[in-house]
Amino acid sequence: MFGYRGKYIRLDLSAGTCDILPLDDSLFQKYIGGAGVAAKFVFDETSPETDPLGPENVLAAFTGPFTGSRISSSSRHHVVARSPQTGILGESSVGGDWGVQLKQAGFDGIVVSGRAAAPVYLWIHDGACELRDASSIWGQNSFDSAEWLKAKTHPKATAAVIGQAGENLVRFASIPHIGKLVRAAGRTGMGAVMGSKNLKAMVVYGTQPVPIADDDALRASVQQALPHIRQATIDFTKYGTSGGVEKYEYLGNFPIQNWRGSRWEEGAGKISGVRMHDTILVGRYSCRGCVLACGRHVKIEEGPYAPLDAEGPEYETVGTMGGECLVDNLEAICVANDLCNRYGLDTITTGAVIAFGMEAYEKGLITKADTDGLELTWGSAQALVEMVHRIAKRENIGGLLGKGVKAAAEELGRNAVEFAVHVKGLEPSAHDPRRFWTQALSYATAARGACHNAAWAHPYELGLFIPELGIDKPHKSYEINGLADVVIKLQDFQALNDGLIMCRFAQVGRAVSLTNVRQWYNLITGLDVTIEALMLAGERIFNLKRLYNTRLGISRKDDFLPPRFMTHNRKGSGITNQLPPIGQMLNAYYEERGWDEAGVPTPEKLAELGLLESVCDNSTLIPGSHTINPLPS
């Protein structure tokens, strides 16, 4: 098939081998690419007995057919493994240009297993790969390591390189990807998986163009769409993703004080993308080939956080480090964001777990004896920045919080579970499910936990629609009728996007429609695939991820929201939030999904999706027949 390389790298670190192996077209036809193919490898090669931080865990990173094409917002790839943070399926999507470089080097993806005896890095370039010694940069941050790696390989290479957090096996360590800009595979601890394997980096440089079936027609179609894409996303270009902070605070969507607060209008204004634009913004970054340029370049030249010349925080980071912690100091958030990039930490979980720590400190569950005298109080910019250091290094209270909210609450005991905000061990991003019920249902049922990207549903309550799927108008907020149908279609659509692979922001203002997606896929691959066939592939990918988790014992008992979202409603001037009736939602959702009452896909649904054979090959899935292995301390 056009649009693919038909080869992947099989890296066995225990054996010290780097093999180049073929990929069959049928795998791409069934699972598209990206998240779909990566999840298939992890599904087939791990089991309930797999230790997420053991050599038997598999890390799979794959591109999709859109990667390396001329389509804007498509220079992405997807990373999948069993998560050391949640114990279930871990996955993260990442932009930049690493995926494009890998594709241009001649490969669709990489599958990593085993553990090296000493630190190593993988060097990939135009059809070749080799393992090299990384002992001299073990212990260094991701930025310094990337500079060293480029000097040893190619100055235009891109390095997927962990920092000290990944080496120290912090459960939510990220994988910064450093080329001309920094983008991170942030969520679910993929950096800790690399660290557990003594794999410091995967460095890639490629020069080979990706074969496209009809590149002239693709160019013409993309050029026709570009003016609309630029116009629809103009606010993202000007203010970045955090330009929406004040709007979301007004709507009751922005997280405040570990999700217990209601209004924070003044604070939100101090840390918004608009204020960033008006004060410390000096430039913009874009992922390769993307016209949005939503990345921020900030510079702080005076005050306690000067000097800083770095990439600025995105909306989710501002939401968790700012709103959740009540920190209204934008400069401090920028410093904390930069430290996370250097150490290799997921900014969403880092902000969320610090907010949890602040509430535990307020309630006396954490004391000064635990923090070595640091006052872990609401709104403390000093505490925010200092805790990033401590979490990455696993120092005193940072060792506890570095396990994530769920594990930290279980270890603290007492009433910590009441304010531990997570689903299946993953802290939510900065979107409130009490404001958007579509988001509530997706948080509960998404494969990796409280993931806003699984359905990316909140814009489809505010103004977006997909007429090709029968969603011809935005779903009415707090309306349960038709809710399951909308969420399922959106989840399958986003699973398709993660296979292709394409950024969510391309959907803003219907900049890119599903009709565009289908046309571009066919022009790239040379196939003639219908929208229905593409959506079936998205449904197959989503169900495959569910099967992975049900094999680990995940069922209806886990598809619930935390107590704070179920019992504590936000109140304040103009706020309309309502507590989501999650039980009622799940009934309709399971029935429409073709899952049984325990939330397990039925044999009939698996047969329809062509997944029944996969289940038989990997043992019959019985809810509760397996429990999630205890994570190492």
XYZ file of C-alpha atoms in Angstrom:
633
model
C 0.000 0.000 0.000
C 1.070 3.566 -0.704
C 1.425 5.799 2.341
C 3.289 3.139 4.303
C 6.830 1.792 4.388
C 5.880 -1.813 5.100
C 8.751 -2.225 7.576
C 9.322 -1.761 11.275
C 12.249 -1.992 13.692
C 12.237 -4.802 16.235
C 14.534 -3.801 19.100
C 15.376 -6.536 21.622
C 17.429 -4.800 24.291
C 18.140 -7.972 26.270
C 19.732 -9.562 23.216
C 21.189 -6.273 21.981
C 19.665 -6.779 18.523
C 18.025 -4.324 16.136
C 16.200 -6.118 13.316
C 14.260 -4.723 10.368
C 11.109 -6.743 9.719
C 8.243 -6.585 7.193
C 4.687 -5.515 7.942
C 1.766 -6.995 6.048
C -0.688 -4.698 4.266
C -3.588 -6.483 5.963
C -2.432 -5.116 9.334
C -2.794 -1.561 8.044
C -6.096 -2.264 6.329
C -7.498 -3.565 9.612
C -5.861 -1.211 12.143
C -4.913 1.783 9.909
C -1.636 2.655 11.677
C -0.577 4.753 14.683
C -2.502 3.794 17.814
C -4.242 0.874 16.108
C -1.142 -0.991 14.969
C 0.794 -0.108 18.148
C -2.047 -1.389 20.351
C -2.219 -4.601 18.319
C 1.471 -5.326 18.979
C 1.093 -4.625 22.706
C -2.094 -6.708 22.871
C -0.400 -9.677 21.229
C 2.896 -9.501 23.121
C 1.929 -8.701 26.715
C -0.304 -10.474 29.237
C -1.849 -9.971 32.691
C 1.445 -11.193 34.142
C 3.489 -8.502 32.373
C 5.252 -6.134 34.775
C 4.937 -2.616 33.298
C 8.510 -1.908 34.403
C 9.829 -5.347 33.538
C 11.791 -6.374 30.454
C 8.766 -8.306 29.192
C 6.731 -5.122 28.661
C 6.586 -3.969 25.037
C 6.809 -0.351 23.929
C 5.399 0.238 20.436
C 5.699 3.557 18.580
C 3.948 3.808 15.191
C 3.166 6.387 12.551
C 0.086 6.394 10.306
C -0.602 6.874 6.606
C -1.021 10.647 7.046
C 2.392 10.960 8.742
C 4.929 12.425 6.343
C 2.295 13.579 3.859
C 1.547 17.193 2.999
C -1.555 17.205 5.237
C -1.374 19.890 7.928
C -1.557 18.695 11.582
C -0.434 15.164 10.705
C 3.247 15.010 11.703
C 2.410 12.719 14.587
C 2.906 9.218 15.959
C 1.489 7.157 18.824
C 3.275 5.362 21.670
C 1.669 2.379 23.455
C 2.730 0.049 26.308
C 1.319 -1.322 29.531
C 1.295 1.695 31.822
C 3.392 1.783 35.013
C 1.071 4.506 36.306
C -2.292 2.790 35.827
C -1.378 -0.866 35.268
C -3.628 -0.980 32.196
C -3.197 0.159 28.595
C -0.932 3.174 28.390
C -0.809 5.380 25.321
C 0.261 8.818 24.255
C 0.054 10.791 21.020
C 2.876 13.173 20.168
C 3.596 15.743 17.477
C 6.754 17.544 16.394
C 8.607 15.797 13.584
C 10.004 12.551 15.041
C 7.260 10.530 13.333
C 7.940 12.181 9.977
C 11.665 11.532 10.341
C 10.986 7.867 11.150
C 8.757 7.504 8.113
C 11.313 9.210 5.904
C 14.007 6.932 7.316
C 12.006 4.049 5.850
C 10.001 2.697 8.786
C 6.397 2.715 9.970
C 7.237 2.038 13.588
C 9.379 0.551 16.342
C 8.654 -2.282 18.806
C 10.923 -2.421 21.861
C 11.271 -5.269 24.357
C 13.826 -6.470 26.890
C 16.251 -4.514 29.048
C 19.766 -3.415 28.165
C 22.561 -4.252 30.592
C 23.733 -0.616 30.467
C 22.224 2.631 29.116
C 21.884 2.718 25.318
C 20.276 4.767 22.587
C 18.890 3.729 19.223
C 20.145 5.559 16.118
C 17.896 5.287 13.046
C 18.806 6.732 9.662
C 17.721 6.010 6.070
C 17.001 2.297 6.184
C 19.414 1.432 8.996
C 19.403 1.193 12.773
C 22.021 0.574 15.431
C 22.342 0.499 19.217
C 24.923 2.755 20.799
C 26.224 3.416 24.291
C 24.442 6.168 26.266
C 26.237 5.816 29.601
C 27.772 9.274 29.379
C 24.364 11.012 29.235
C 22.529 8.820 31.766
C 21.543 11.204 34.549
C 21.340 14.246 32.286
C 18.173 16.127 31.407
C 16.456 15.668 28.061
C 17.682 18.970 26.565
C 21.372 18.406 27.316
C 21.048 14.785 26.231
C 19.435 15.766 22.919
C 22.266 18.210 22.187
C 24.836 15.461 22.808
C 22.870 12.962 20.721
C 22.595 15.295 17.737
C 26.338 15.932 17.883
C 26.901 12.164 17.760
C 24.366 11.500 14.965
C 23.054 14.356 12.795
C 22.369 18.022 13.653
C 18.903 17.812 12.062
C 17.930 14.589 13.845
C 15.042 14.420 16.316
C 15.569 12.660 19.641
C 12.875 10.911 21.664
C 14.872 11.153 24.883
C 13.971 10.691 28.527
C 15.203 12.876 31.354
C 15.899 12.024 34.965
C 12.220 11.329 35.720
C 12.152 8.414 33.296
C 15.453 7.100 34.622
C 14.105 7.337 38.184
C 10.957 5.435 37.117
C 8.540 8.176 38.101
C 5.243 6.558 37.152
C 4.114 9.422 34.903
C 7.438 10.167 33.245
C 7.089 11.435 29.678
C 9.181 11.042 26.543
C 10.215 14.501 25.290
C 10.776 14.547 21.540
C 13.344 17.215 20.767
C 14.002 18.506 17.263
C 13.421 22.128 16.306
C 10.845 22.225 19.104
C 9.813 20.040 22.040
C 6.761 17.807 21.990
C 6.184 15.081 24.558
C 4.510 11.702 24.724
C 3.194 12.836 28.062
C 0.539 10.603 29.514
C 0.590 7.214 31.289
C 4.330 6.944 31.996
C 5.838 5.880 28.689
C 9.093 7.557 29.778
C 9.299 5.242 32.793
C 8.945 2.245 30.456
C 11.952 3.497 28.486
C 13.850 4.107 31.709
C 13.117 0.603 32.968
C 14.684 -0.739 29.767
C 17.844 1.395 30.079
C 16.823 2.995 26.781
C 17.831 6.640 27.010
C 16.743 7.725 23.556
C 15.553 6.844 20.068
C 17.184 9.253 17.615
C 16.041 9.427 14.010
C 16.951 11.250 10.824
C 15.393 10.467 7.443
C 15.535 11.912 3.949
C 13.414 9.544 1.839
C 10.041 10.917 0.633
C 6.995 8.884 1.581
C 5.288 7.236 -1.429
C 1.848 8.722 -2.164
C -0.544 7.139 -4.668
C -1.747 10.439 -6.171
C 0.377 13.234 -4.754
C -0.758 15.825 -7.302
C -4.421 15.351 -6.401
C -3.561 15.321 -2.693
C -1.659 18.587 -3.060
C -4.586 20.217 -4.835
C -7.103 19.022 -2.245
C -4.985 20.118 0.725
C -4.277 23.510 -0.852
C -7.995 24.030 -1.330
C -8.619 23.301 2.371
C -5.747 25.381 3.795
C -7.434 28.831 3.737
C -10.350 27.479 5.759
C -8.000 25.679 8.169
C -6.048 28.902 8.764
C -9.196 30.948 9.303
C -10.898 28.396 11.572
C -7.834 28.073 13.804
C -6.679 31.700 13.839
C -7.191 32.062 17.597
C -5.016 29.008 18.239
C -2.280 30.624 16.188
C -2.549 33.959 17.992
C -3.133 32.871 21.588
C -2.249 29.172 21.646
C -4.443 26.543 23.261
C -4.417 28.437 26.571
C -6.281 31.251 24.843
C -9.421 29.406 25.970
C -8.691 29.623 29.722
C -11.015 32.555 30.492
C -13.828 31.197 28.318
C -13.661 27.805 29.991
C -13.572 29.390 33.449
C -16.739 31.292 32.533
C -18.400 28.077 31.293
C -17.543 26.151 34.478
C -15.153 23.864 32.616
C -11.804 25.081 33.986
C -10.438 23.046 36.953
C -10.133 24.984 40.218
C -8.542 23.914 43.534
C -8.373 20.175 42.865
C -11.803 20.379 41.195
C -13.635 21.637 44.298
C -13.676 25.346 43.424
C -16.326 27.179 41.448
C -15.178 30.587 40.290
C -11.641 31.959 39.726
C -12.163 34.719 37.200
C -9.287 36.963 38.265
C -6.828 34.089 38.565
C -7.766 32.693 35.156
C -7.142 36.077 33.564
C -3.643 36.236 35.042
C -2.524 32.936 33.480
C -4.415 32.867 30.180
C -2.968 32.647 26.704
C -4.156 36.202 26.112
C -1.998 37.463 28.991
C 0.880 35.333 27.751
C 0.485 36.914 24.313
C 0.446 40.419 25.779
C 3.420 39.997 28.120
C 6.032 37.257 27.629
C 5.297 35.730 24.201
C 8.140 36.302 21.727
C 7.376 33.724 19.050
C 5.422 30.674 17.937
C 6.300 27.072 17.167
C 4.560 24.610 14.895
C 4.802 20.880 14.446
C 6.263 19.986 11.064
C 4.079 21.110 8.194
C 1.313 22.471 10.446
C -0.237 25.873 9.716
C -1.676 26.318 13.231
C 1.612 27.171 15.031
C -0.098 26.826 18.418
C 3.229 26.292 20.233
C 4.416 29.188 22.395
C 7.904 30.680 22.690
C 8.165 32.720 25.890
C 10.915 34.791 27.425
C 11.081 36.061 31.019
C 13.687 38.768 31.468
C 12.964 40.133 34.945
C 11.586 39.041 38.292
C 12.191 35.944 40.437
C 11.771 33.518 37.521
C 14.155 35.272 35.137
C 15.915 34.456 32.980
C 13.832 31.965 31.040
C 13.812 31.412 27.287
C 11.625 28.374 26.639
C 8.486 26.855 25.181
C 5.385 28.102 26.935
C 2.675 25.984 28.564
C -0.398 24.715 26.743
C -3.985 24.841 28.026
C -3.870 21.553 29.948
C -0.686 22.590 31.754
C -2.097 25.987 32.671
C -5.259 24.256 33.884
C -3.621 21.695 36.143
C -0.604 23.696 37.388
C -2.541 26.947 37.555
C -6.224 26.367 38.225
C -5.998 23.102 40.139
C -3.218 24.473 42.366
C -4.645 28.039 42.522
C -1.309 29.351 41.257
C -1.979 32.607 39.411
C 1.678 33.316 38.590
C 2.105 32.717 34.857
C 5.890 32.996 35.040
C 6.069 30.264 37.696
C 3.884 28.002 35.547
C 6.212 28.611 32.587
C 9.208 27.599 34.721
C 7.425 24.474 36.000
C 6.458 23.575 32.414
C 10.071 23.976 31.243
C 11.314 21.820 34.133
C 8.833 19.097 33.169
C 10.201 19.140 29.621
C 13.760 18.877 30.923
C 13.110 16.176 33.513
C 10.579 14.400 31.275
C 7.339 14.638 33.280
C 3.716 14.660 32.157
C 2.579 18.201 32.949
C -1.075 17.197 33.400
C -0.437 14.593 36.078
C 2.320 16.701 37.653
C -0.062 19.613 38.191
C -2.881 17.332 39.325
C -0.793 15.398 41.835
C 0.637 18.612 43.302
C -2.940 19.897 43.733
C -3.816 16.621 45.466
C -0.769 17.113 47.694
C -1.881 20.643 48.564
C -5.290 19.394 49.667
C -3.701 16.569 51.664
C -1.447 19.166 53.323
C -4.462 21.362 54.079
C -6.233 18.398 55.681
C -3.218 17.320 57.720
C -2.561 14.067 55.864
C 0.780 15.513 54.751
C 2.800 17.613 57.191
C 5.976 19.707 57.202
C 7.818 16.631 58.422
C 6.901 14.950 55.123
C 7.815 17.973 52.992
C 11.112 18.812 54.722
C 9.644 22.141 55.810
C 8.101 23.141 52.463
C 4.682 24.731 52.901
C 2.576 22.914 50.331
C -0.200 25.510 50.370
C -2.767 26.547 47.791
C -1.521 29.190 45.405
C 2.141 28.817 46.313
C 4.225 29.355 43.187
C 7.304 28.380 45.172
C 5.743 25.050 46.161
C 4.692 24.343 42.552
C 8.203 24.803 41.156
C 9.936 23.033 44.034
C 7.631 20.011 43.834
C 8.504 19.475 40.159
C 12.136 19.055 41.223
C 11.241 16.715 44.074
C 8.888 14.543 42.031
C 11.434 14.089 39.237
C 14.145 13.187 41.755
C 11.753 11.202 43.992
C 12.886 13.223 47.002
C 10.886 13.025 50.292
C 7.213 13.752 49.514
C 8.075 13.728 45.798
C 8.608 9.991 46.063
C 4.997 9.511 47.127
C 3.458 11.989 44.684
C 5.602 10.569 41.883
C 3.383 7.475 41.956
C 0.337 9.460 40.813
C -2.858 10.453 42.624
C -4.387 6.977 42.932
C -1.342 5.281 44.457
C -0.571 8.299 46.654
C -4.131 8.311 48.055
C -4.016 4.592 48.770
C -0.712 4.991 50.607
C -1.884 8.004 52.626
C -5.107 6.236 53.598
C -7.740 7.841 55.808
C -10.063 9.976 53.663
C -7.579 10.709 50.864
C -9.636 8.673 48.391
C -12.447 11.238 48.716
C -10.385 13.927 46.980
C -8.228 11.706 44.772
C -9.450 12.738 41.313
C -8.685 10.064 38.723
C -10.315 7.390 36.570
C -8.540 4.031 36.454
C -5.448 5.709 37.893
C -5.201 8.546 35.359
C -5.882 12.117 36.434
C -8.244 14.050 34.140
C -7.100 16.798 31.867
C -8.452 20.294 32.383
C -12.066 19.730 31.285
C -14.867 19.310 33.812
C -17.240 16.360 33.220
C -19.875 18.105 35.340
C -20.078 20.744 32.600
C -19.892 18.406 29.606
C -21.660 15.082 30.098
C -20.274 13.741 26.830
C -16.856 14.200 28.440
C -18.075 12.483 31.609
C -19.095 9.330 29.736
C -15.883 9.293 27.742
C -13.735 9.775 30.880
C -15.444 6.735 32.367
C -15.014 4.462 29.348
C -11.764 5.610 27.683
C -9.049 2.971 27.559
C -6.331 4.897 29.364
C -8.583 6.490 32.018
C -9.763 10.104 32.327
C -8.690 11.067 28.813
C -10.302 14.048 27.109
C -8.845 13.040 23.746
C -10.613 9.669 23.595
C -13.773 11.414 22.371
C -12.651 15.064 22.414
C -16.309 15.601 23.083
C -16.653 19.011 24.712
C -16.296 20.968 21.414
C -19.196 18.880 20.083
C -21.409 20.314 22.803
C -20.219 23.851 22.136
C -20.565 24.080 18.360
C -19.003 21.280 16.334
C -20.912 18.592 14.435
C -20.206 15.766 11.978
C -23.088 15.426 9.523
C -21.391 12.440 7.851
C -22.048 10.506 11.096
C -25.558 11.781 11.650
C -24.390 14.339 14.224
C -25.908 17.291 12.407
C -25.881 19.718 15.336
C -24.022 20.116 18.642
C -25.270 17.808 21.376
C -27.363 19.666 23.937
C -25.625 19.941 27.312
C -27.039 17.767 30.134
C -29.257 15.901 27.662
C -28.986 12.152 28.257
C -31.093 11.112 25.259
C -28.770 10.360 22.370
C -25.695 10.946 24.558
C -24.306 7.416 24.237
C -24.683 7.483 20.452
C -22.741 10.768 20.155
C -19.953 9.651 22.503
C -19.517 6.299 20.738
C -19.311 7.919 17.314
C -16.819 10.482 18.580
C -14.687 7.845 20.304
C -14.560 5.759 17.134
C -13.784 8.855 15.051
C -10.924 9.877 17.346
C -9.594 6.305 17.374
C -9.533 6.532 13.573
C -7.667 9.846 13.807
C -5.114 8.237 16.133
C -4.569 5.575 13.499
C -4.168 7.954 10.571
C -2.675 10.003 12.683
C -4.044 13.566 12.906
C -4.205 16.338 15.491
C -7.560 17.048 17.164
C -7.236 20.783 16.460
C -7.771 20.126 12.752
C -11.436 19.596 13.695
C -11.873 23.123 15.081
C -14.507 24.983 13.077
C -14.805 21.892 10.860
C -11.465 22.946 9.372
C -11.030 19.332 8.275
C -14.170 17.243 7.753
C -14.604 13.489 7.748
C -15.163 13.783 4.001
C -11.710 15.371 3.714
C -10.244 12.562 5.802
C -11.724 9.879 3.582
C -10.619 11.611 0.373
C -7.059 12.140 1.634
C -6.746 8.558 2.886
C -7.739 7.239 -0.522
C -5.432 9.626 -2.395
C -2.521 8.580 -0.177
C -3.115 4.815 -0.229
C -4.606 4.348 -3.673
C -7.597 2.560 -2.152
C -11.272 3.403 -2.491
C -12.467 3.125 1.101
C -15.824 4.422 2.307
C -16.452 6.522 5.400
C -18.297 3.529 6.852
C -15.224 1.315 6.408
C -12.964 3.890 8.035
C -15.321 4.286 10.978
C -15.454 0.505 11.360
C -11.665 0.538 11.671
C -11.962 3.217 14.365
C -14.497 1.078 16.226
C -12.194 -1.941 15.892
C -9.276 0.005 17.404
C -11.387 1.256 20.301
C -12.683 -2.246 21.060
C -9.190 -3.754 20.842
C -8.061 -1.379 23.580
C -11.073 -2.359 25.676
C -10.195 -6.031 25.233
C -6.683 -5.332 26.483
C -8.112 -3.842 29.669
C -10.817 -6.453 30.247
C -8.071 -9.056 30.097
C -6.644 -7.234 33.128
C -9.945 -7.334 35.014
C -11.340 -3.943 33.971
C -15.135 -3.913 33.808
C -18.144 -1.816 34.774
C -16.835 -1.489 38.336
C -13.985 0.634 36.961
C -16.033 2.757 34.526
C -16.945 5.324 37.146
C -16.001 8.881 37.974
C -14.248 9.846 41.231
C -16.307 10.993 44.247
C -15.621 14.666 43.619
C -17.300 14.506 40.213
C -20.229 12.482 41.530
C -21.076 14.308 44.760
C -19.564 17.807 44.699
C -21.189 20.135 42.180
C -19.792 23.510 41.214
C -21.923 26.497 42.100
C -21.428 30.138 41.260
C -22.690 32.996 39.168
C -23.691 31.739 35.735
C -22.502 28.152 36.323
C -24.899 25.505 35.004
C -22.904 22.369 35.889
C -24.835 19.252 36.883
C -23.683 15.974 38.418
C -23.562 13.325 35.663
C -25.832 10.242 36.140
C -23.042 7.893 35.134
C -24.887 4.652 35.913
C -27.726 5.524 33.583
C -25.253 6.640 30.942
C -23.346 3.352 31.092
C -26.489 1.269 30.568
C -27.226 2.968 27.249
C -23.548 3.065 26.288
C -22.902 -0.663 26.814
C -26.050 -1.643 24.947
C -25.214 0.533 21.967
C -21.561 -0.579 21.977
C -22.572 -4.236 21.845
C -20.951 -4.906 25.220
C -22.511 -6.959 27.993
C -23.715 -5.523 31.294
C -20.215 -5.886 32.760
C -18.766 -3.753 29.980
C -17.116 -6.583 28.024
C -17.523 -6.721 24.215
C -19.828 -9.600 23.274
C -18.726 -12.420 20.957
C -21.169 -11.100 18.377
C -19.575 -7.655 18.435
C -16.075 -9.155 18.268
C -17.059 -11.265 15.276
C -18.519 -8.206 13.563
C -15.234 -6.346 14.062
C -13.001 -9.250 13.098
C -11.537 -9.443 16.622
C -12.866 -12.801 17.780
C -9.752 -14.623 16.621
C -7.553 -12.247 18.600
C -9.442 -13.064 21.768
C -9.190 -16.806 21.192
C -5.460 -16.454 20.606
C -5.029 -14.569 23.875
C -7.357 -16.530 26.207
C -11.048 -15.929 26.800
C -11.765 -12.696 28.622
C -13.771 -13.119 31.796
C -14.288 -10.000 33.918
C -12.549 -10.352 37.236
C -10.649 -13.479 36.228
C -7.460 -11.438 36.408
C -6.430 -8.649 38.717
C -4.039 -5.878 37.909
C -0.580 -6.791 39.139
C 0.592 -4.681 42.096
C 2.978 -2.037 40.802
C 6.545 -2.169 42.177
C 7.322 0.334 44.932
